[in-house]
mmCIF file of C-alpha atoms in Angstrom:
data_model
loop_
_atom_site.group_PDB
_atom_site.id
_atom_site.type_symbol
_atom_site.label_atom_id
_atom_site.label_comp_id
_atom_site.label_asym_id
_atom_site.label_seq_id
_atom_site.Cartn_x
_atom_site.Cartn_y
_atom_site.Cartn_z
ATOM 1 C CA MET A 187 -6.989 -28.544 -2.036
ATOM 2 C CA GLU A 188 -6.953 -31.021 -4.277
ATOM 3 C CA ASP A 189 -10.577 -31.708 -4.466
ATOM 4 C CA ALA A 190 -11.849 -28.322 -4.911
ATOM 5 C CA LEU A 191 -9.919 -27.257 -7.489
ATOM 6 C CA ALA A 192 -11.114 -31.255 -9.283
ATOM 7 C CA ARG A 193 -14.695 -29.153 -8.571
ATOM 8 C CA TYR A 194 -13.801 -25.485 -10.160
ATOM 9 C CA LEU A 195 -12.232 -27.423 -12.860
ATOM 10 C CA ALA A 196 -15.151 -29.520 -13.779
ATOM 11 C CA SER A 197 -16.980 -26.285 -14.129
ATOM 12 C CA ARG A 198 -14.953 -24.326 -15.653
ATOM 13 C CA LEU A 199 -14.510 -27.001 -18.667
ATOM 14 C CA GLU A 200 -17.642 -28.654 -18.172
ATOM 15 C CA ALA A 201 -15.213 -31.526 -17.401
ATOM 16 C CA ASN A 202 -16.465 -34.652 -16.002
ATOM 17 C CA ASP A 203 -14.095 -37.213 -14.002
ATOM 18 C CA VAL A 204 -11.536 -34.667 -13.064
ATOM 19 C CA ARG A 205 -8.773 -35.205 -11.456
ATOM 20 C CA VAL A 206 -5.991 -33.669 -9.428
ATOM 21 C CA THR A 207 -2.471 -34.502 -8.758
ATOM 22 C CA ASN A 208 0.684 -33.266 -8.322
ATOM 23 C CA LEU A 209 -0.221 -30.777 -6.162
ATOM 24 C CA LEU A 210 2.775 -28.626 -4.947
ATOM 25 C CA ARG A 211 3.459 -24.894 -3.594
ATOM 26 C CA ILE A 212 6.614 -23.520 -5.505
ATOM 27 C CA PRO A 213 8.345 -21.133 -2.965
ATOM 28 C CA GLY A 214 8.608 -17.885 -3.051
ATOM 29 C CA GLY A 215 6.004 -15.063 -4.050
ATOM 30 C CA ALA A 216 5.969 -11.454 -2.914
ATOM 31 C CA SER A 217 2.305 -10.760 -2.360
ATOM 32 C CA ARG A 218 0.486 -14.368 -3.854
ATOM 33 C CA GLU A 219 1.129 -18.421 -2.992
ATOM 34 C CA THR A 220 1.920 -19.851 -6.057
ATOM 35 C CA TRP A 221 1.115 -23.646 -6.465
ATOM 36 C CA MET A 222 1.466 -25.920 -9.780
ATOM 37 C CA PHE A 223 -0.201 -28.837 -10.119
ATOM 38 C CA ASP A 224 -1.964 -31.436 -13.032
ATOM 39 C CA ALA A 225 -5.143 -31.898 -14.013
ATOM 40 C CA GLU A 226 -6.665 -34.737 -16.461
ATOM 41 C CA TRP A 227 -10.686 -34.368 -17.334
ATOM 42 C CA THR A 228 -12.790 -36.143 -19.873
ATOM 43 C CA ALA A 229 -14.733 -33.747 -21.976
ATOM 44 C CA PRO A 230 -17.800 -33.822 -23.426
ATOM 45 C CA SER A 231 -16.624 -34.765 -26.388
ATOM 46 C CA GLY A 232 -15.919 -38.486 -24.043
ATOM 47 C CA GLU A 233 -11.690 -37.211 -24.818
ATOM 48 C CA ARG A 234 -9.645 -37.630 -21.985
ATOM 49 C CA GLN A 235 -6.942 -34.504 -21.844
ATOM 50 C CA THR A 236 -4.592 -33.307 -19.529
ATOM 51 C CA ALA A 237 -2.982 -30.284 -18.515
ATOM 52 C CA ALA A 238 -0.109 -28.379 -15.893
ATOM 53 C CA PHE A 239 -1.877 -25.243 -14.516
ATOM 54 C CA VAL A 240 -0.626 -22.903 -11.721
ATOM 55 C CA LEU A 241 -2.606 -20.984 -9.025
ATOM 56 C CA ARG A 242 -1.857 -17.845 -7.266
ATOM 57 C CA LYS A 243 -4.175 -17.323 -4.755
ATOM 58 C CA ASP A 244 -4.166 -14.287 -2.314
ATOM 59 C CA PRO A 245 -2.943 -15.257 0.853
ATOM 60 C CA PRO A 246 -3.952 -14.384 5.285
ATOM 61 C CA ALA A 247 -0.739 -11.770 4.939
ATOM 62 C CA SER A 248 2.623 -11.231 2.614
ATOM 63 C CA LEU A 249 5.227 -8.650 1.387
ATOM 64 C CA LEU A 250 2.848 -6.216 0.367
ATOM 65 C CA GLU A 251 -0.764 -5.198 -0.897
ATOM 66 C CA THR A 252 -1.618 -5.623 -4.332
ATOM 67 C CA ASP A 253 -4.374 -6.146 -6.635
ATOM 68 C CA ARG A 254 -4.918 -9.699 -8.008
ATOM 69 C CA GLU A 255 -7.265 -8.503 -11.080
ATOM 70 C CA ALA A 256 -5.033 -6.359 -12.165
ATOM 71 C CA GLU A 257 -1.752 -8.350 -12.281
ATOM 72 C CA TYR A 258 -4.529 -11.009 -13.923
ATOM 73 C CA ALA A 259 -4.870 -7.753 -16.447
ATOM 74 C CA PHE A 260 -1.557 -7.181 -17.565
ATOM 75 C CA TYR A 261 -0.520 -11.342 -18.279
ATOM 76 C CA SER A 262 -3.631 -11.301 -20.309
ATOM 77 C CA ALA A 263 -2.415 -8.016 -22.228
ATOM 78 C CA PHE A 264 1.130 -9.927 -23.440
ATOM 79 C CA TRP A 265 -0.905 -13.152 -24.500
ATOM 80 C CA GLY A 266 0.468 -13.202 -28.188
ATOM 81 C CA SER A 267 3.137 -10.948 -28.101
ATOM 82 C CA ASP A 268 6.353 -10.240 -28.043
ATOM 83 C CA VAL A 269 6.806 -10.499 -24.619
ATOM 84 C CA PRO A 270 6.703 -14.432 -23.623
ATOM 85 C CA VAL A 271 3.927 -15.058 -20.398
ATOM 86 C CA PRO A 272 1.906 -18.098 -19.543
ATOM 87 C CA ARG A 273 -1.534 -18.160 -20.433
ATOM 88 C CA MET A 274 -4.342 -17.001 -18.630
ATOM 89 C CA ARG A 275 -7.455 -19.065 -17.892
ATOM 90 C CA TRP A 276 -9.410 -18.158 -14.991
ATOM 91 C CA LEU A 277 -9.609 -15.276 -12.543
ATOM 92 C CA GLU A 278 -11.882 -16.555 -9.440
ATOM 93 C CA ASN A 279 -12.676 -13.624 -6.826
ATOM 94 C CA ASP A 280 -15.069 -16.435 -4.533
ATOM 95 C CA ALA A 281 -13.781 -16.591 -1.889
ATOM 96 C CA SER A 282 -14.598 -19.556 -0.019
ATOM 97 C CA ILE A 283 -13.786 -22.517 -3.210
ATOM 98 C CA LEU A 284 -9.850 -22.111 -2.214
ATOM 99 C CA GLY A 285 -9.998 -19.954 0.414
ATOM 100 C CA GLY A 286 -9.454 -16.616 -0.839
ATOM 101 C CA PRO A 287 -9.340 -15.011 -3.978
ATOM 102 C CA PHE A 288 -7.694 -16.596 -7.101
ATOM 103 C CA PHE A 289 -6.741 -17.347 -10.715
ATOM 104 C CA ILE A 290 -5.372 -19.558 -12.821
ATOM 105 C CA MET A 291 -2.604 -19.951 -15.856
ATOM 106 C CA GLU A 292 -1.688 -22.874 -18.270
ATOM 107 C CA ARG A 293 2.269 -24.152 -17.179
ATOM 108 C CA ILE A 294 5.046 -23.395 -19.108
ATOM 109 C CA LEU A 295 6.983 -26.694 -19.529
ATOM 110 C CA GLY A 296 10.415 -27.435 -19.285
ATOM 111 C CA CYS A 297 11.740 -24.508 -17.515
ATOM 112 C CA GLU A 298 13.934 -23.257 -14.663
ATOM 113 C CA SER A 299 13.698 -19.678 -12.651
ATOM 114 C CA ALA A 300 15.447 -20.179 -9.660
ATOM 115 C CA THR A 301 18.549 -18.355 -9.185
ATOM 116 C CA SER A 302 20.547 -21.101 -7.686
ATOM 117 C CA LYS A 303 20.756 -22.528 -11.075
ATOM 118 C CA ILE A 304 21.233 -19.878 -13.363
ATOM 119 C CA ILE A 305 24.760 -19.030 -11.869
ATOM 120 C CA ALA A 306 26.088 -22.594 -12.605
ATOM 121 C CA PRO A 307 26.645 -24.923 -15.287
ATOM 122 C CA PRO A 308 25.029 -25.775 -18.130
ATOM 123 C CA TYR A 309 23.584 -21.913 -17.812
ATOM 124 C CA THR A 310 26.666 -20.632 -17.496
ATOM 125 C CA ALA A 311 27.577 -20.898 -20.550
ATOM 126 C CA VAL A 312 24.415 -19.222 -22.005
ATOM 127 C CA HIS A 313 24.700 -16.166 -20.365
ATOM 128 C CA PRO A 314 25.139 -14.891 -23.341
ATOM 129 C CA GLN A 315 22.509 -15.547 -24.256
ATOM 130 C CA LEU A 316 20.171 -14.886 -21.936
ATOM 131 C CA ALA A 317 20.847 -12.075 -21.212
ATOM 132 C CA GLU A 318 20.538 -10.521 -24.739
ATOM 133 C CA ASN A 319 16.862 -12.250 -24.527
ATOM 134 C CA MET A 320 15.950 -10.999 -20.952
ATOM 135 C CA TYR A 321 16.835 -6.999 -21.845
ATOM 136 C CA ARG A 322 14.689 -7.381 -25.494
ATOM 137 C CA ILE A 323 11.916 -9.091 -23.540
ATOM 138 C CA LEU A 324 12.233 -5.869 -21.222
ATOM 139 C CA ALA A 325 12.334 -3.596 -23.970
ATOM 140 C CA ALA A 326 9.478 -5.096 -25.808
ATOM 141 C CA ILE A 327 8.038 -4.352 -22.305
ATOM 142 C CA ALA A 328 9.131 -1.028 -22.501
ATOM 143 C CA THR A 329 7.387 -0.014 -25.757
ATOM 144 C CA PHE A 330 4.653 -1.883 -25.587
ATOM 145 C CA ASP A 331 1.011 -0.185 -26.822
ATOM 146 C CA TRP A 332 -1.320 -1.211 -23.291
ATOM 147 C CA ARG A 333 -3.513 1.570 -25.006
ATOM 148 C CA GLY A 334 -6.762 -0.665 -26.430
ATOM 149 C CA THR A 335 -6.020 -3.829 -23.596
ATOM 150 C CA PRO A 336 -7.199 -5.113 -20.637
ATOM 151 C CA ILE A 337 -4.277 -2.788 -19.030
ATOM 152 C CA GLU A 338 -6.146 0.647 -19.161
ATOM 153 C CA ARG A 339 -9.406 -1.328 -17.227
ATOM 154 C CA VAL A 340 -6.624 -1.992 -14.226
ATOM 155 C CA ALA A 341 -3.793 0.719 -14.712
ATOM 156 C CA GLU A 342 -3.915 4.642 -14.177
ATOM 157 C CA PRO A 343 -1.378 6.294 -16.165
ATOM 158 C CA PRO A 344 1.083 9.326 -14.719
ATOM 159 C CA THR A 345 1.628 12.289 -16.641
ATOM 160 C CA PRO A 346 5.574 12.027 -18.033
ATOM 161 C CA GLU A 347 6.218 14.478 -15.238
ATOM 162 C CA THR A 348 5.020 12.552 -11.800
ATOM 163 C CA ALA A 349 5.638 9.492 -12.878
ATOM 164 C CA TRP A 350 8.241 9.722 -10.114
ATOM 165 C CA GLN A 351 6.700 11.556 -8.150
ATOM 166 C CA ARG A 352 3.295 8.878 -8.331
ATOM 167 C CA GLU A 353 6.222 5.873 -7.196
ATOM 168 C CA LEU A 354 8.363 7.469 -4.416
ATOM 169 C CA ASP A 355 4.926 9.300 -2.717
ATOM 170 C CA HIS A 356 2.812 5.458 -2.531
ATOM 171 C CA TRP A 357 6.626 3.501 -1.532
ATOM 172 C CA GLU A 358 7.373 6.446 1.260
ATOM 173 C CA ARG A 359 3.819 6.016 2.633
ATOM 174 C CA ILE A 360 4.352 2.069 2.819
ATOM 175 C CA LEU A 361 7.761 2.803 4.796
ATOM 176 C CA ASP A 362 5.973 4.671 7.073
ATOM 177 C CA THR A 363 2.857 2.905 7.764
ATOM 178 C CA GLU A 364 5.115 -0.582 8.028
ATOM 179 C CA ALA A 365 8.153 -0.453 9.835
ATOM 180 C CA MET A 366 8.540 -0.498 12.771
ATOM 181 C CA GLU A 367 11.987 1.293 13.552
ATOM 182 C CA PRO A 368 13.489 4.438 12.296
ATOM 183 C CA GLN A 369 14.356 4.417 8.064
ATOM 184 C CA PRO A 370 17.354 7.156 8.839
ATOM 185 C CA ILE A 371 19.162 6.088 5.631
ATOM 186 C CA MET A 372 15.915 5.309 3.525
ATOM 187 C CA LYS A 373 14.348 8.716 4.455
ATOM 188 C CA ALA A 374 17.863 10.224 3.711
ATOM 189 C CA ALA A 375 17.534 9.015 0.035
ATOM 190 C CA ILE A 376 13.582 10.008 -0.039
ATOM 191 C CA ARG A 377 15.020 13.383 0.823
ATOM 192 C CA TRP A 378 17.354 13.373 -1.905
ATOM 193 C CA LEU A 379 15.248 11.913 -4.487
ATOM 194 C CA ARG A 380 12.711 14.653 -3.806
ATOM 195 C CA ALA A 381 15.930 17.781 -4.032
ATOM 196 C CA ASN A 382 17.120 16.379 -7.477
ATOM 197 C CA PRO A 383 14.171 14.342 -9.153
ATOM 198 C CA PRO A 384 14.622 12.660 -12.739
ATOM 199 C CA PRO A 385 14.290 14.361 -16.082
ATOM 200 C CA PRO A 386 10.336 13.936 -17.503
ATOM 201 C CA ALA A 387 9.915 10.190 -18.781
ATOM 202 C CA GLN A 388 10.811 9.086 -22.656
ATOM 203 C CA ARG A 389 7.099 7.884 -22.795
ATOM 204 C CA ILE A 390 4.498 6.449 -20.394
ATOM 205 C CA SER A 391 4.627 2.458 -20.909
ATOM 206 C CA VAL A 392 4.248 -0.917 -18.889
ATOM 207 C CA VAL A 393 6.126 -1.122 -16.043
ATOM 208 C CA HIS A 394 6.797 -4.752 -14.791
ATOM 209 C CA GLY A 395 7.499 -3.993 -11.672
ATOM 210 C CA ASP A 396 9.462 -6.637 -10.608
ATOM 211 C CA TYR A 397 11.794 -7.353 -12.897
ATOM 212 C CA ARG A 398 15.215 -9.770 -12.764
ATOM 213 C CA VAL A 399 17.152 -12.417 -12.658
ATOM 214 C CA GLY A 400 14.691 -15.198 -10.806
ATOM 215 C CA ASN A 401 11.189 -14.077 -11.972
ATOM 216 C CA PHE A 402 11.382 -15.106 -15.722
ATOM 217 C CA LEU A 403 11.386 -18.514 -17.420
ATOM 218 C CA TYR A 404 14.532 -19.839 -18.992
ATOM 219 C CA ARG A 405 16.280 -23.144 -20.791
ATOM 220 C CA GLU A 406 19.494 -24.290 -21.738
ATOM 221 C CA ASP A 407 19.889 -23.340 -24.970
ATOM 222 C CA GLY A 408 19.386 -19.493 -23.284
ATOM 223 C CA ASN A 409 15.609 -18.747 -24.713
ATOM 224 C CA ILE A 410 13.540 -17.020 -21.836
ATOM 225 C CA ASP A 411 9.831 -18.426 -22.455
ATOM 226 C CA GLY A 412 8.370 -16.672 -19.876
ATOM 227 C CA ILE A 413 8.167 -13.726 -17.701
ATOM 228 C CA VAL A 414 5.857 -14.047 -14.551
ATOM 229 C CA ASP A 415 5.788 -12.972 -10.984
ATOM 230 C CA TRP A 416 3.787 -8.857 -12.759
ATOM 231 C CA GLU A 417 1.915 -8.426 -9.025
ATOM 232 C CA MET A 418 3.429 -5.093 -8.847
ATOM 233 C CA ALA A 419 2.730 -4.188 -12.489
ATOM 234 C CA HIS A 420 2.235 -0.573 -13.592
ATOM 235 C CA LEU A 421 2.411 2.402 -16.213
ATOM 236 C CA GLY A 422 5.492 4.540 -15.348
ATOM 237 C CA ASP A 423 9.030 5.669 -16.329
ATOM 238 C CA PRO A 424 10.511 2.669 -18.111
ATOM 239 C CA LEU A 425 13.585 3.212 -16.751
ATOM 240 C CA GLU A 426 12.306 2.077 -13.439
ATOM 241 C CA ASP A 427 12.893 -1.340 -14.530
ATOM 242 C CA LEU A 428 16.130 -1.209 -16.255
ATOM 243 C CA ALA A 429 17.724 0.693 -12.294
ATOM 244 C CA TRP A 430 15.264 -2.077 -10.427
ATOM 245 C CA SER A 431 17.001 -5.069 -12.222
ATOM 246 C CA PHE A 432 20.448 -3.879 -11.418
ATOM 247 C CA ASN A 433 19.413 -3.825 -7.860
ATOM 248 C CA GLN A 434 22.018 -5.842 -5.763
ATOM 249 C CA SER A 435 19.372 -7.196 -3.500
ATOM 250 C CA TRP A 436 19.554 -9.274 -7.562
ATOM 251 C CA HIS A 437 23.369 -9.749 -7.668
ATOM 252 C CA TRP A 438 23.199 -13.404 -7.344
ATOM 253 C CA ALA A 439 26.962 -14.780 -8.098
ATOM 254 C CA LYS A 440 27.995 -11.622 -5.488
ATOM 255 C CA ASP A 441 30.270 -10.334 -8.601
ATOM 256 C CA GLY A 442 28.632 -7.097 -9.286
ATOM 257 C CA ARG A 443 26.950 -8.464 -12.804
ATOM 258 C CA PRO A 444 23.062 -7.852 -12.610
ATOM 259 C CA GLY A 445 21.433 -11.034 -11.800
ATOM 260 C CA GLY A 446 25.276 -12.824 -11.930
ATOM 261 C CA ILE A 447 24.427 -12.717 -15.585
ATOM 262 C CA VAL A 448 25.628 -9.699 -17.557
ATOM 263 C CA ASP A 449 27.813 -6.634 -16.804
ATOM 264 C CA ARG A 450 26.209 -3.145 -16.383
ATOM 265 C CA ALA A 451 27.121 -1.930 -19.471
ATOM 266 C CA THR A 452 26.176 -4.251 -21.523
ATOM 267 C CA ALA A 453 22.977 -4.536 -20.051
ATOM 268 C CA ILE A 454 22.162 -1.436 -21.126
ATOM 269 C CA ALA A 455 23.404 -1.631 -24.786
ATOM 270 C CA HIS A 456 20.579 -4.443 -24.755
ATOM 271 C CA TRP A 457 17.891 -2.271 -23.796
ATOM 272 C CA GLU A 458 18.515 0.445 -25.694
ATOM 273 C CA ARG A 459 19.552 -1.076 -28.932
ATOM 274 C CA TYR A 460 16.228 -2.945 -28.653
ATOM 275 C CA SER A 461 14.282 -0.368 -27.171
ATOM 276 C CA GLY A 462 15.278 2.712 -28.697
ATOM 277 C CA LEU A 463 15.220 4.674 -26.041
ATOM 278 C CA ARG A 464 18.641 6.499 -24.065
ATOM 279 C CA ALA A 465 19.598 4.931 -20.589
ATOM 280 C CA ASP A 466 20.238 9.101 -19.412
ATOM 281 C CA PRO A 467 23.008 7.964 -16.805
ATOM 282 C CA GLU A 468 21.574 11.082 -13.912
ATOM 283 C CA ALA A 469 17.669 9.231 -15.189
ATOM 284 C CA LEU A 470 19.144 6.258 -14.427
ATOM 285 C CA TYR A 471 21.053 6.886 -10.885
ATOM 286 C CA TRP A 472 17.295 8.438 -9.612
ATOM 287 C CA TRP A 473 15.601 4.603 -9.567
ATOM 288 C CA GLU A 474 17.968 3.025 -8.808
ATOM 289 C CA VAL A 475 18.609 4.873 -5.416
ATOM 290 C CA PHE A 476 14.538 4.584 -5.141
ATOM 291 C CA SER A 477 14.892 0.767 -6.174
ATOM 292 C CA HIS A 478 16.620 0.981 -2.303
ATOM 293 C CA VAL A 479 13.676 2.864 -1.023
ATOM 294 C CA LYS A 480 10.663 0.493 -2.762
ATOM 295 C CA CYS A 481 13.304 -2.775 -1.982
ATOM 296 C CA GLN A 482 12.940 -2.076 1.784
ATOM 297 C CA GLY A 483 9.056 -0.810 1.808
ATOM 298 C CA ILE A 484 8.301 -4.459 0.843
ATOM 299 C CA TRP A 485 10.688 -6.038 3.341
ATOM 300 C CA VAL A 486 9.307 -4.156 6.749
ATOM 301 C CA THR A 487 6.514 -5.223 4.876
ATOM 302 C CA GLY A 488 7.250 -8.312 5.619
ATOM 303 C CA ALA A 489 8.285 -8.312 8.887
ATOM 304 C CA ARG A 490 5.616 -6.150 10.183
ATOM 305 C CA SER A 491 2.917 -9.210 8.664
ATOM 306 C CA PHE A 492 4.949 -11.850 10.213
ATOM 307 C CA GLN A 493 5.784 -9.651 14.022
ATOM 308 C CA GLU A 494 1.684 -8.907 13.782
ATOM 309 C CA GLY A 495 0.840 -12.572 13.642
ATOM 310 C CA ARG A 496 -1.279 -12.240 10.263
ATOM 311 C CA THR A 497 1.116 -15.014 8.645
ATOM 312 C CA ASN A 498 3.347 -18.048 10.078
ATOM 313 C CA GLU A 499 5.202 -18.290 7.024
ATOM 314 C CA LEU A 500 8.672 -18.174 7.758
ATOM 315 C CA ILE A 501 10.149 -17.005 4.767
ATOM 316 C CA LEU A 502 8.972 -13.511 5.309
ATOM 317 C CA PRO A 503 10.413 -12.675 8.529
ATOM 318 C CA LEU A 504 13.405 -14.343 7.088
ATOM 319 C CA VAL A 505 13.701 -12.175 4.493
ATOM 320 C CA ALA A 506 12.654 -9.396 5.227
ATOM 321 C CA TYR A 507 14.984 -9.694 8.695
ATOM 322 C CA SER A 508 17.593 -10.965 6.518
ATOM 323 C CA LEU A 509 17.843 -8.156 3.945
ATOM 324 C CA ILE A 510 16.603 -5.096 5.793
ATOM 325 C CA ASN A 511 20.535 -3.414 6.939
ATOM 326 C CA ALA A 512 21.717 -5.041 3.955
ATOM 327 C CA GLN A 513 19.052 -2.774 1.829
ATOM 328 C CA ASP A 514 20.279 -0.100 3.805
ATOM 329 C CA GLN A 515 23.936 -1.092 2.667
ATOM 330 C CA TYR A 516 23.380 -1.520 -0.621
ATOM 331 C CA LEU A 517 22.084 1.779 -0.787
ATOM 332 C CA LEU A 518 25.110 3.652 1.073
ATOM 333 C CA ARG A 519 27.107 1.806 -2.131
ATOM 334 C CA THR A 520 25.013 3.594 -4.262
ATOM 335 C CA LEU A 521 24.980 7.205 -2.699
ATOM 336 C CA GLY A 522 29.639 6.590 -2.933
ATOM 337 C CA ARG A 523 28.721 6.723 0.191
ATOM 338 C CA LEU A 524 30.565 2.602 1.331
ATOM 339 C CA PRO A 525 33.058 0.270 -0.811
#
């Protein structure tokens, strides 16, 4: 893969003597393989140059199927805004180059993303700063003016009245298609969601789709330098992202705090203050219940991909089978049916 990458970079950079080193697969990622690597080359000027990159490549199968061009567009739209993202470099649809379509971005250096590290020293000392920055940036996503950006080419906006229905229809369809066993608890939740729709969205915003601890790059001083994994980004109700960040699947410290870094009330206060929007309790609750349905749709998709032999990635059944039952329990707790 190093040689193929070197040839590709040589053509894109119009460079000579390209060397690719330190190629490493990064674990995780719901829909695409993620690789990091370093590159060195001779520019047309004769100067020797270096850079660090991240590559996102479509795998044979994944936890969910998403559009790489849409992900690239969302990243590109936020470059240079109040939402920190890596700089996109190249989008490539020719699968013959690396065995699948891919895109390449510049790598943000000196940061961590691990969920295990953020809940341990030295990062515990800066949890207040991390939490404020996390929800300040989420507020910036919610209030971002996406019109006239690359997002318009790849995302269809719902109306404020139909944002909830479009997402629920989408994830119910995935659950029905991908689940290999009955999902009575999730189906009961879907019936409740349809019978108790939320109020219209306050605005149609960019929704990251997977905004949580684990999908941003952070530093020891509490700063956040990059929001990553935009594969589920779309346009919709901004409360969807806020609710998703509260899902128990991301309570890494197992202490009831979202992300293991902040209490729920503080997170809501930060988001409301920076966004100028209101986290209506009933609407937020609806989106929290919905978040369990969406999570389960992701887990059952990964389980089916492995079961049908479309992938031998052990992370898919490990994540899927360990969380399918857990997600039912998380949902029941949200509904007040379990302590």
